Amino acid sequence: MLALLFALLTLLACHGPTDDDGFRPGNEDTATVTETDPAIDLSGGEGLKVLFVTIDTLRKDQVVPGIMPRLANRMNTSGLNLVLHQNVGSWTAATMTAVMTGQYPVNMGESVVYGNNGGWGIPDEVATIAELLGDAGYTSYYDVSNGWAGSTSNLLQGYDTYLEKENDEDAGFGWAPEQIVRVQNWMNAQTGLSYAHIHLMDTHDEHDRLDESCEADVLALAAECPFDVVNEKTDQLLNLSDTWSDEEYLACSAALAAAHNCEATLLDRELDAFLTAVEARGDTLIVIATDHGEGHGEHSFNHNKDLFQPVTAGVAWLSWPGMVQGQEVTMSTAQIDLVPTILEILGIETDVTFDGVSIAHVLLNRIIASFWCRGGGDQSHAAVSYDGKLHLIVTPEGQEELYDPTQDPLEIGTPFNEDSPQALLDATADQAVVTQGYCAE
């Protein structure tokens, strides 16, 4: 490990990611080797329809045979799997902004407040994927179950039709089955170019939909929890209440993790039939991604408290008719790369400048930044990932921790603080200052 760090230090000392204007993620040449993967071929997608599925609060290590076997099999044997994918934050508003615009929220100007302090919203002039596809002749529909992925963050702009749970309480809005039926019906009614986006909340917060294969185990663990784990208002099991203390979370951690995984199993079952039906159409580009992961007690609970790998390790997969199936992108990618990639697959050109790049043009030795703040000016995190091999985190207190996710995927071991590459430390510290400014009330 020390040899790896020494080599990295030598590389970045000669090719540091900072410039005279400071560290602006996504807009600087952070690569020390300008090599792309020649095996990645994104051709053949012109004229396809698009289905974009985003799953709220999905951990990368949930997409495995024991929890989500159908999605795991699909990602491992078909399509194009982005295996070193990073979420650029831990809060839905910020991460979905990156997913839907190809840009880092902290690069959008002082009008943007990064986090949940009541002032969030992307500027109107920032183009969403719906607007970019609309300019190319696509009709669009968005079925969104989380306002932070919709109107609260000004992310509905460009959609011709949308249904949002928080603004349409009487519209028969439910969980995945109801959303899937609506999206399927809309897709079936379209005769021209169409773009459907569905944002699923089934694996987030209130664990009241459990798969029958694991429900008994979850309830048994819940019975051992010394605290009340049922929301009296809704009868929802293991509600992740903001009023819970760390001690309460810790005492119920096994039940909370099991419930989250069990809901993911149920969603996997419901989503699989939908994806199979869309694949059978033979005319649709399918994209699957998440906004962020979730803490199961490795460092904290929930997702808006840290930037460790259980939260920032991302999930992304693409598939379209005629492509070579079962491919993997082993270079480091991020949520900001999804929009440029979709446009390249579809053969759509744009004058918009993205912070991300199409995955066909991802460079080696890439630095990807992640940020989070809750507001108040004093609660900010920043992190950078170097080619998916090193992950450097700066805590709100300014503590710097360097991990190797390839050896320690949960980042629960002793951080590699000695001999930390100074260029990485400087870049992350600079970005922490930038993020701090956007946290101000």
Short mmCIF file of C-alpha atoms in Angstrom, two decimals:
data_model
loop_
_atom_site.label_atom_id
_atom_site.label_comp_id
_atom_site.label_asym_id
_atom_site.label_seq_id
_atom_site.Cartn_x
_atom_site.Cartn_y
_atom_site.Cartn_z
CA MET A 1 0.00 0.00 0.00
CA LEU A 2 2.84 2.38 0.81
CA ALA A 3 4.33 1.72 -2.61
CA LEU A 4 1.01 2.62 -4.23
CA LEU A 5 0.79 5.82 -2.26
CA PHE A 6 4.37 6.75 -3.14
CA ALA A 7 3.68 6.17 -6.84
CA LEU A 8 0.51 8.23 -6.63
CA LEU A 9 2.31 11.03 -4.83
CA THR A 10 4.96 11.10 -7.55
CA LEU A 11 2.34 11.24 -10.31
CA LEU A 12 0.26 13.97 -8.75
CA ALA A 13 3.25 16.05 -7.72
CA CYS A 14 3.97 16.48 -11.44
CA HIS A 15 0.37 16.71 -12.59
CA GLY A 16 -1.57 18.29 -9.75
CA PRO A 17 -5.32 18.87 -10.14
CA THR A 18 -5.31 22.45 -8.89
CA ASP A 19 -4.85 25.67 -10.87
CA ASP A 20 -4.63 29.38 -10.19
CA ASP A 21 -8.39 29.62 -9.80
CA GLY A 22 -8.63 26.76 -7.32
CA PHE A 23 -10.15 23.32 -7.75
CA ARG A 24 -13.24 23.30 -9.96
CA PRO A 25 -14.26 19.67 -10.30
CA GLY A 26 -14.99 18.35 -13.73
CA ASN A 27 -13.50 21.29 -15.62
CA GLU A 28 -9.79 20.67 -15.16
CA ASP A 29 -7.43 18.11 -16.60
CA THR A 30 -6.96 15.76 -13.67
CA ALA A 31 -5.65 12.89 -15.76
CA THR A 32 -2.00 12.00 -15.77
CA VAL A 33 -2.45 9.37 -18.47
CA THR A 34 -4.70 10.35 -21.37
CA GLU A 35 -5.83 6.83 -22.17
CA THR A 36 -9.41 5.77 -22.84
CA ASP A 37 -10.87 2.28 -23.11
CA PRO A 38 -10.95 1.41 -26.84
CA ALA A 39 -13.34 -1.46 -26.18
CA ILE A 40 -16.20 0.85 -25.20
CA ASP A 41 -18.43 1.27 -28.26
CA LEU A 42 -21.48 3.49 -27.77
CA SER A 43 -22.65 3.40 -31.38
CA GLY A 44 -25.94 2.10 -32.71
CA GLY A 45 -28.38 3.98 -30.48
CA GLU A 46 -29.64 6.63 -32.89
CA GLY A 47 -33.42 6.89 -32.89
CA LEU A 48 -33.97 4.82 -29.75
CA LYS A 49 -36.52 5.60 -27.10
CA VAL A 50 -35.19 6.06 -23.56
CA LEU A 51 -36.16 4.66 -20.17
CA PHE A 52 -34.25 6.10 -17.20
CA VAL A 53 -34.75 4.29 -13.88
CA THR A 54 -33.32 5.94 -10.75
CA ILE A 55 -33.55 4.07 -7.45
CA ASP A 56 -33.46 6.13 -4.28
CA THR A 57 -31.07 5.04 -1.51
CA LEU A 58 -29.60 1.94 -3.13
CA ARG A 59 -26.29 0.60 -1.84
CA LYS A 60 -23.88 -0.91 -4.34
CA ASP A 61 -23.46 -3.99 -2.15
CA GLN A 62 -27.22 -4.62 -2.31
CA VAL A 63 -26.97 -5.46 -6.01
CA VAL A 64 -25.72 -8.98 -5.27
CA PRO A 65 -27.30 -12.43 -5.69
CA GLY A 66 -28.37 -12.67 -2.04
CA ILE A 67 -30.36 -9.42 -2.03
CA MET A 68 -31.20 -8.32 -5.61
CA PRO A 69 -30.43 -11.44 -7.68
CA ARG A 70 -32.30 -10.36 -10.81
CA LEU A 71 -30.71 -6.93 -11.12
CA ALA A 72 -27.30 -8.37 -10.21
CA ASN A 73 -27.60 -10.98 -12.95
CA ARG A 74 -28.73 -8.39 -15.48
CA MET A 75 -25.85 -6.06 -14.66
CA ASN A 76 -23.24 -8.84 -14.66
CA THR A 77 -24.30 -10.63 -17.85
CA SER A 78 -25.87 -8.02 -20.12
CA GLY A 79 -25.63 -4.37 -21.01
CA LEU A 80 -22.79 -2.11 -19.89
CA ASN A 81 -21.94 -2.10 -16.19
CA LEU A 82 -20.07 0.86 -14.67
CA VAL A 83 -18.23 -1.01 -11.94
CA LEU A 84 -16.30 1.93 -10.44
CA HIS A 85 -19.16 4.41 -10.36
CA GLN A 86 -19.21 7.20 -7.77
CA ASN A 87 -22.09 9.24 -6.36
CA VAL A 88 -21.12 12.92 -6.14
CA GLY A 89 -22.86 13.45 -2.82
CA SER A 90 -25.12 11.91 -0.21
CA TRP A 91 -28.24 14.04 -0.55
CA THR A 92 -30.90 13.49 -3.23
CA ALA A 93 -31.18 17.12 -4.35
CA ALA A 94 -27.49 17.36 -5.11
CA THR A 95 -26.92 13.90 -6.56
CA MET A 96 -30.01 13.93 -8.78
CA THR A 97 -28.94 17.35 -10.05
CA ALA A 98 -25.69 15.71 -11.19
CA VAL A 99 -27.56 12.73 -12.65
CA MET A 100 -29.97 14.91 -14.62
CA THR A 101 -27.63 17.71 -15.75
CA GLY A 102 -24.15 16.24 -16.02
CA GLN A 103 -22.86 19.03 -13.80
CA TYR A 104 -21.62 19.41 -10.24
CA PRO A 105 -24.12 21.49 -8.20
CA VAL A 106 -21.27 23.46 -6.60
CA ASN A 107 -20.37 24.77 -10.07
CA MET A 108 -23.78 26.34 -10.70
CA GLY A 109 -23.20 29.68 -9.04
CA GLU A 110 -24.04 31.44 -5.82
CA SER A 111 -27.79 31.11 -6.39
CA VAL A 112 -27.52 27.43 -5.57
CA VAL A 113 -27.57 26.35 -1.94
CA TYR A 114 -26.07 22.90 -1.58
CA GLY A 115 -28.19 20.91 0.81
CA ASN A 116 -31.44 20.85 2.69
CA ASN A 117 -31.73 24.33 4.19
CA GLY A 118 -34.75 25.53 2.23
CA GLY A 119 -32.91 27.32 -0.55
CA TRP A 120 -32.09 24.56 -2.99
CA GLY A 121 -32.94 24.77 -6.66
CA ILE A 122 -30.88 24.66 -9.84
CA PRO A 123 -30.86 27.85 -11.94
CA ASP A 124 -33.36 27.89 -14.80
CA GLU A 125 -30.56 28.29 -17.32
CA VAL A 126 -29.04 24.92 -16.39
CA ALA A 127 -30.31 22.36 -18.90
CA THR A 128 -31.76 19.08 -17.68
CA ILE A 129 -31.68 15.89 -19.70
CA ALA A 130 -35.39 16.36 -20.44
CA GLU A 131 -34.65 19.74 -22.04
CA LEU A 132 -31.71 18.38 -24.04
CA LEU A 133 -33.75 15.45 -25.34
CA GLY A 134 -36.72 17.75 -25.93
CA ASP A 135 -34.56 19.87 -28.23
CA ALA A 136 -33.87 16.67 -30.18
CA GLY A 137 -37.57 15.94 -30.64
CA TYR A 138 -38.27 13.69 -27.64
CA THR A 139 -41.54 13.74 -25.72
CA SER A 140 -40.93 13.20 -22.01
CA TYR A 141 -42.65 11.90 -18.87
CA TYR A 142 -41.33 11.83 -15.29
CA ASP A 143 -42.92 9.73 -12.54
CA VAL A 144 -41.10 10.85 -9.39
CA SER A 145 -41.69 9.74 -5.82
CA ASN A 146 -39.36 12.20 -4.10
CA GLY A 147 -39.73 15.97 -4.30
CA TRP A 148 -35.97 16.42 -3.84
CA ALA A 149 -35.59 14.68 -7.21
CA GLY A 150 -38.28 16.90 -8.68
CA SER A 151 -39.90 20.25 -8.01
CA THR A 152 -38.07 21.03 -4.76
CA SER A 153 -34.80 21.05 -6.70
CA ASN A 154 -36.23 22.61 -9.88
CA LEU A 155 -35.55 19.34 -11.72
CA LEU A 156 -38.94 19.10 -13.42
CA GLN A 157 -38.00 21.67 -16.02
CA GLY A 158 -38.19 20.32 -19.54
CA TYR A 159 -40.60 17.44 -18.89
CA ASP A 160 -43.76 17.53 -20.99
CA THR A 161 -45.69 15.53 -18.38
CA TYR A 162 -44.86 14.59 -14.83
CA LEU A 163 -46.49 13.14 -11.74
CA GLU A 164 -44.88 13.89 -8.40
CA LYS A 165 -45.99 12.21 -5.19
CA GLU A 166 -45.62 15.23 -2.95
CA ASN A 167 -47.71 17.43 -5.26
CA ASP A 168 -50.26 14.82 -6.34
CA GLU A 169 -51.37 13.13 -3.15
CA ASP A 170 -54.75 12.21 -4.65
CA ALA A 171 -53.40 10.83 -7.91
CA GLY A 172 -53.26 7.22 -6.79
CA PHE A 173 -49.57 7.45 -6.13
CA GLY A 174 -48.12 4.34 -4.59
CA TRP A 175 -44.95 2.29 -4.66
CA ALA A 176 -43.12 0.64 -7.54
CA PRO A 177 -46.02 -1.43 -8.95
CA GLU A 178 -48.26 1.62 -9.38
CA GLN A 179 -45.45 3.75 -10.80
CA ILE A 180 -44.39 1.01 -13.19
CA VAL A 181 -47.93 0.59 -14.55
CA ARG A 182 -48.20 4.33 -15.21
CA VAL A 183 -44.84 4.48 -16.97
CA GLN A 184 -45.57 1.37 -19.03
CA ASN A 185 -48.92 2.80 -20.12
CA TRP A 186 -47.30 6.10 -21.09
CA MET A 187 -44.52 4.36 -23.03
CA ASN A 188 -47.02 2.17 -24.88
CA ALA A 189 -48.98 5.23 -25.96
CA GLN A 190 -45.99 6.95 -27.57
CA THR A 191 -45.49 6.59 -31.33
CA GLY A 192 -42.47 8.85 -31.75
CA LEU A 193 -39.25 9.54 -29.87
CA SER A 194 -39.97 9.29 -26.14
CA TYR A 195 -38.10 9.60 -22.86
CA ALA A 196 -39.59 8.12 -19.68
CA HIS A 197 -37.97 8.64 -16.27
CA ILE A 198 -39.12 6.78 -13.16
CA HIS A 199 -37.70 7.55 -9.71
CA LEU A 200 -38.42 4.78 -7.20
CA MET A 201 -38.42 5.31 -3.43
CA ASP A 202 -39.10 1.75 -2.30
CA THR A 203 -35.76 1.22 -0.57
CA HIS A 204 -35.78 4.52 1.34
CA ASP A 205 -36.69 5.33 4.95
CA GLU A 206 -39.96 3.71 6.01
CA HIS A 207 -39.62 -0.03 5.60
CA ASP A 208 -43.22 -1.11 5.22
CA ARG A 209 -42.95 -3.26 2.06
CA LEU A 210 -40.93 -6.39 2.71
CA ASP A 211 -40.38 -9.36 0.44
CA GLU A 212 -42.02 -12.53 1.75
CA SER A 213 -38.72 -14.40 1.50
CA CYS A 214 -37.10 -12.27 4.22
CA GLU A 215 -39.99 -10.65 6.10
CA ALA A 216 -39.94 -13.13 9.01
CA ASP A 217 -36.23 -12.57 9.62
CA VAL A 218 -36.69 -8.80 9.66
CA LEU A 219 -39.59 -8.98 12.11
CA ALA A 220 -37.58 -11.27 14.39
CA LEU A 221 -34.71 -8.77 14.46
CA ALA A 222 -37.14 -5.91 15.02
CA ALA A 223 -38.57 -7.73 18.03
CA GLU A 224 -35.11 -7.68 19.61
CA CYS A 225 -34.80 -3.92 19.21
CA PRO A 226 -35.25 -2.27 22.65
CA PHE A 227 -36.94 0.79 21.14
CA ASP A 228 -40.28 1.33 19.47
CA VAL A 229 -39.67 0.64 15.79
CA VAL A 230 -43.20 1.20 14.53
CA ASN A 231 -44.42 4.64 13.51
CA GLU A 232 -47.71 5.04 15.39
CA LYS A 233 -49.15 7.34 12.70
CA THR A 234 -48.55 5.08 9.72
CA ASP A 235 -47.83 1.65 11.23
CA GLN A 236 -44.69 1.61 9.09
CA LEU A 237 -42.01 -0.70 10.32
CA LEU A 238 -38.62 0.65 11.35
CA ASN A 239 -39.26 4.25 10.39
CA LEU A 240 -35.87 6.00 10.18
CA SER A 241 -36.93 8.83 12.41
CA ASP A 242 -34.73 11.93 12.63
CA THR A 243 -35.51 11.93 16.36
CA TRP A 244 -33.66 8.66 16.96
CA SER A 245 -30.39 8.98 18.82
CA ASP A 246 -27.19 7.27 17.70
CA GLU A 247 -27.64 4.84 20.58
CA GLU A 248 -31.10 3.88 19.35
CA TYR A 249 -29.86 3.36 15.81
CA LEU A 250 -26.97 1.25 17.05
CA ALA A 251 -29.25 -0.92 19.17
CA CYS A 252 -31.49 -1.56 16.15
CA SER A 253 -28.82 -1.61 13.44
CA ALA A 254 -29.29 -5.27 12.49
CA ALA A 255 -33.03 -4.83 12.04
CA LEU A 256 -32.62 -1.59 10.09
CA ALA A 257 -30.09 -3.10 7.69
CA ALA A 258 -32.16 -6.27 7.23
CA ALA A 259 -35.31 -4.25 6.51
CA HIS A 260 -33.53 -2.10 3.95
CA ASN A 261 -32.15 -5.18 2.22
CA CYS A 262 -35.50 -6.96 2.31
CA GLU A 263 -37.24 -4.03 0.63
CA ALA A 264 -34.53 -4.05 -2.02
CA THR A 265 -35.33 -7.73 -2.63
CA LEU A 266 -39.00 -6.90 -3.17
CA LEU A 267 -38.15 -4.03 -5.52
CA ASP A 268 -35.84 -6.34 -7.44
CA ARG A 269 -38.73 -8.72 -8.07
CA GLU A 270 -41.10 -5.95 -9.19
CA LEU A 271 -38.55 -4.14 -11.34
CA ASP A 272 -37.35 -7.23 -13.19
CA ALA A 273 -40.59 -7.92 -15.01
CA PHE A 274 -40.78 -4.27 -16.10
CA LEU A 275 -37.23 -4.28 -17.47
CA THR A 276 -37.79 -7.58 -19.25
CA ALA A 277 -40.88 -6.18 -20.97
CA VAL A 278 -39.06 -3.03 -22.07
CA GLU A 279 -36.10 -5.05 -23.38
CA ALA A 280 -38.52 -7.16 -25.44
CA ARG A 281 -39.65 -4.02 -27.27
CA GLY A 282 -36.25 -3.81 -28.96
CA ASP A 283 -36.41 -0.04 -29.36
CA THR A 284 -35.31 1.40 -26.01
CA LEU A 285 -32.13 2.53 -24.32
CA ILE A 286 -32.40 1.56 -20.63
CA VAL A 287 -30.39 3.39 -17.97
CA ILE A 288 -30.37 2.41 -14.29
CA ALA A 289 -28.72 4.53 -11.58
CA THR A 290 -29.09 5.54 -7.96
CA ASP A 291 -28.90 8.87 -6.16
CA HIS A 292 -26.87 7.66 -3.17
CA GLY A 293 -26.38 4.73 -0.86
CA GLU A 294 -27.17 4.30 2.81
CA GLY A 295 -25.31 3.85 6.06
CA HIS A 296 -26.00 0.63 7.96
CA GLY A 297 -24.06 1.68 11.02
CA GLU A 298 -20.56 1.31 9.61
CA HIS A 299 -20.05 5.02 10.26
CA SER A 300 -23.54 6.44 10.71
CA PHE A 301 -27.11 5.61 9.84
CA ASN A 302 -29.15 7.02 7.00
CA HIS A 303 -27.20 8.70 4.21
CA ASN A 304 -26.91 12.41 4.87
CA LYS A 305 -24.22 12.23 7.53
CA ASP A 306 -21.05 11.09 5.77
CA LEU A 307 -19.36 10.32 2.45
CA PHE A 308 -17.97 6.85 3.11
CA GLN A 309 -18.30 4.15 0.45
CA PRO A 310 -21.61 2.68 1.68
CA VAL A 311 -23.07 6.07 0.65
CA THR A 312 -20.90 7.16 -2.28
CA ALA A 313 -20.22 3.87 -4.12
CA GLY A 314 -22.69 4.11 -6.97
CA VAL A 315 -24.71 1.86 -9.25
CA ALA A 316 -25.02 2.53 -12.98
CA TRP A 317 -25.91 0.29 -15.93
CA LEU A 318 -26.94 0.91 -19.53
CA SER A 319 -28.33 -1.36 -22.23
CA TRP A 320 -29.62 -0.84 -25.75
CA PRO A 321 -30.55 -3.05 -28.72
CA GLY A 322 -27.66 -4.21 -30.86
CA MET A 323 -24.89 -3.49 -28.39
CA VAL A 324 -22.28 -6.02 -27.32
CA GLN A 325 -23.76 -7.44 -24.12
CA GLY A 326 -21.99 -8.07 -20.82
CA GLN A 327 -19.45 -5.25 -21.00
CA GLU A 328 -17.80 -3.58 -18.00
CA VAL A 329 -16.33 -0.11 -17.67
CA THR A 330 -13.46 -0.53 -15.23
CA MET A 331 -12.33 3.10 -15.29
CA SER A 332 -13.70 5.52 -12.71
CA THR A 333 -17.05 7.09 -13.62
CA ALA A 334 -19.51 9.35 -11.81
CA GLN A 335 -23.09 10.59 -11.93
CA ILE A 336 -21.98 13.63 -13.95
CA ASP A 337 -21.06 11.24 -16.81
CA LEU A 338 -24.54 9.83 -17.37
CA VAL A 339 -26.09 12.64 -19.43
CA PRO A 340 -23.09 12.98 -21.80
CA THR A 341 -23.08 9.19 -22.23
CA ILE A 342 -26.80 9.01 -23.02
CA LEU A 343 -26.47 11.77 -25.61
CA GLU A 344 -23.54 10.03 -27.31
CA ILE A 345 -25.39 6.71 -27.47
CA LEU A 346 -28.35 8.48 -29.07
CA GLY A 347 -26.11 10.41 -31.47
CA ILE A 348 -27.32 13.77 -30.15
CA GLU A 349 -24.94 16.73 -30.22
CA THR A 350 -25.20 19.73 -27.89
CA ASP A 351 -23.33 22.96 -27.15
CA VAL A 352 -23.80 22.44 -23.39
CA THR A 353 -20.56 22.11 -21.42
CA PHE A 354 -20.68 19.26 -18.91
CA ASP A 355 -18.52 18.60 -15.88
CA GLY A 356 -18.73 14.93 -16.77
CA VAL A 357 -17.76 13.10 -19.94
CA SER A 358 -19.18 10.26 -21.97
CA ILE A 359 -17.86 6.98 -20.62
CA ALA A 360 -16.24 6.35 -24.00
CA HIS A 361 -13.86 9.20 -23.18
CA VAL A 362 -13.14 8.58 -19.50
CA LEU A 363 -9.45 9.01 -18.66
CA LEU A 364 -7.15 7.04 -16.44
CA ASN A 365 -6.01 8.54 -13.13
CA ARG A 366 -9.22 10.48 -12.77
CA ILE A 367 -10.24 12.43 -9.69
CA ILE A 368 -13.96 12.55 -8.84
CA ALA A 369 -15.30 14.80 -6.10
CA SER A 370 -18.21 14.24 -3.69
CA PHE A 371 -19.76 16.84 -1.37
CA TRP A 372 -22.44 17.27 1.23
CA CYS A 373 -23.72 19.88 3.64
CA ARG A 374 -26.90 20.22 5.65
CA GLY A 375 -26.89 24.00 6.05
CA GLY A 376 -25.95 26.31 8.85
CA GLY A 377 -22.48 27.00 7.52
CA ASP A 378 -20.69 24.54 9.76
CA GLN A 379 -21.62 21.03 8.63
CA SER A 380 -19.83 20.14 5.41
CA HIS A 381 -18.06 17.08 4.09
CA ALA A 382 -15.92 16.70 0.98
CA ALA A 383 -14.23 13.72 -0.60
CA VAL A 384 -12.31 12.76 -3.71
CA SER A 385 -11.89 9.37 -5.31
CA TYR A 386 -8.73 8.66 -7.31
CA ASP A 387 -9.48 6.09 -10.04
CA GLY A 388 -11.65 4.18 -7.57
CA LYS A 389 -8.50 3.02 -5.78
CA LEU A 390 -8.09 5.74 -3.19
CA HIS A 391 -10.84 7.63 -1.38
CA LEU A 392 -9.96 10.72 0.62
CA ILE A 393 -12.54 12.17 3.03
CA VAL A 394 -12.49 15.51 4.83
CA THR A 395 -14.87 15.61 7.80
CA PRO A 396 -16.68 18.75 9.02
CA GLU A 397 -13.97 19.07 11.65
CA GLY A 398 -11.28 19.13 8.95
CA GLN A 399 -9.98 15.65 9.67
CA GLU A 400 -8.52 13.95 6.60
CA GLU A 401 -8.91 10.20 6.14
CA LEU A 402 -7.55 8.22 3.19
CA TYR A 403 -8.89 4.73 2.38
CA ASP A 404 -8.37 2.06 -0.26
CA PRO A 405 -11.90 0.88 -1.21
CA THR A 406 -10.51 -2.04 -3.18
CA GLN A 407 -9.20 -3.52 0.08
CA ASP A 408 -11.68 -1.98 2.53
CA PRO A 409 -15.02 -1.40 0.71
CA LEU A 410 -16.87 -0.29 3.85
CA GLU A 411 -13.95 1.93 4.95
CA ILE A 412 -14.13 0.69 8.52
CA GLY A 413 -10.45 -0.12 8.94
CA THR A 414 -7.60 2.15 9.92
CA PRO A 415 -7.39 5.02 7.41
CA PHE A 416 -4.15 5.44 5.52
CA ASN A 417 -3.25 8.90 6.76
CA GLU A 418 0.52 8.56 6.58
CA ASP A 419 2.10 9.58 3.29
CA SER A 420 -1.22 10.84 1.94
CA PRO A 421 -0.67 12.31 -1.55
CA GLN A 422 -0.40 16.04 -0.92
CA ALA A 423 -2.07 16.99 -4.19
CA LEU A 424 -5.15 14.99 -3.21
CA LEU A 425 -5.19 16.54 0.23
CA ASP A 426 -4.89 20.04 -1.21
CA ALA A 427 -7.60 19.45 -3.81
CA THR A 428 -10.04 18.09 -1.25
CA ALA A 429 -9.29 20.85 1.23
CA ASP A 430 -9.93 23.45 -1.48
CA GLN A 431 -13.20 21.78 -2.39
CA ALA A 432 -14.24 21.59 1.25
CA VAL A 433 -13.87 25.37 1.42
CA VAL A 434 -16.02 25.76 -1.70
CA THR A 435 -18.66 23.42 -0.32
CA GLN A 436 -18.60 25.25 3.01
CA GLY A 437 -19.55 28.45 1.21
CA TYR A 438 -22.61 26.83 -0.30
CA CYS A 439 -23.65 25.56 3.12
CA ALA A 440 -24.06 29.08 4.50
CA GLU A 441 -27.54 30.09 5.58
#
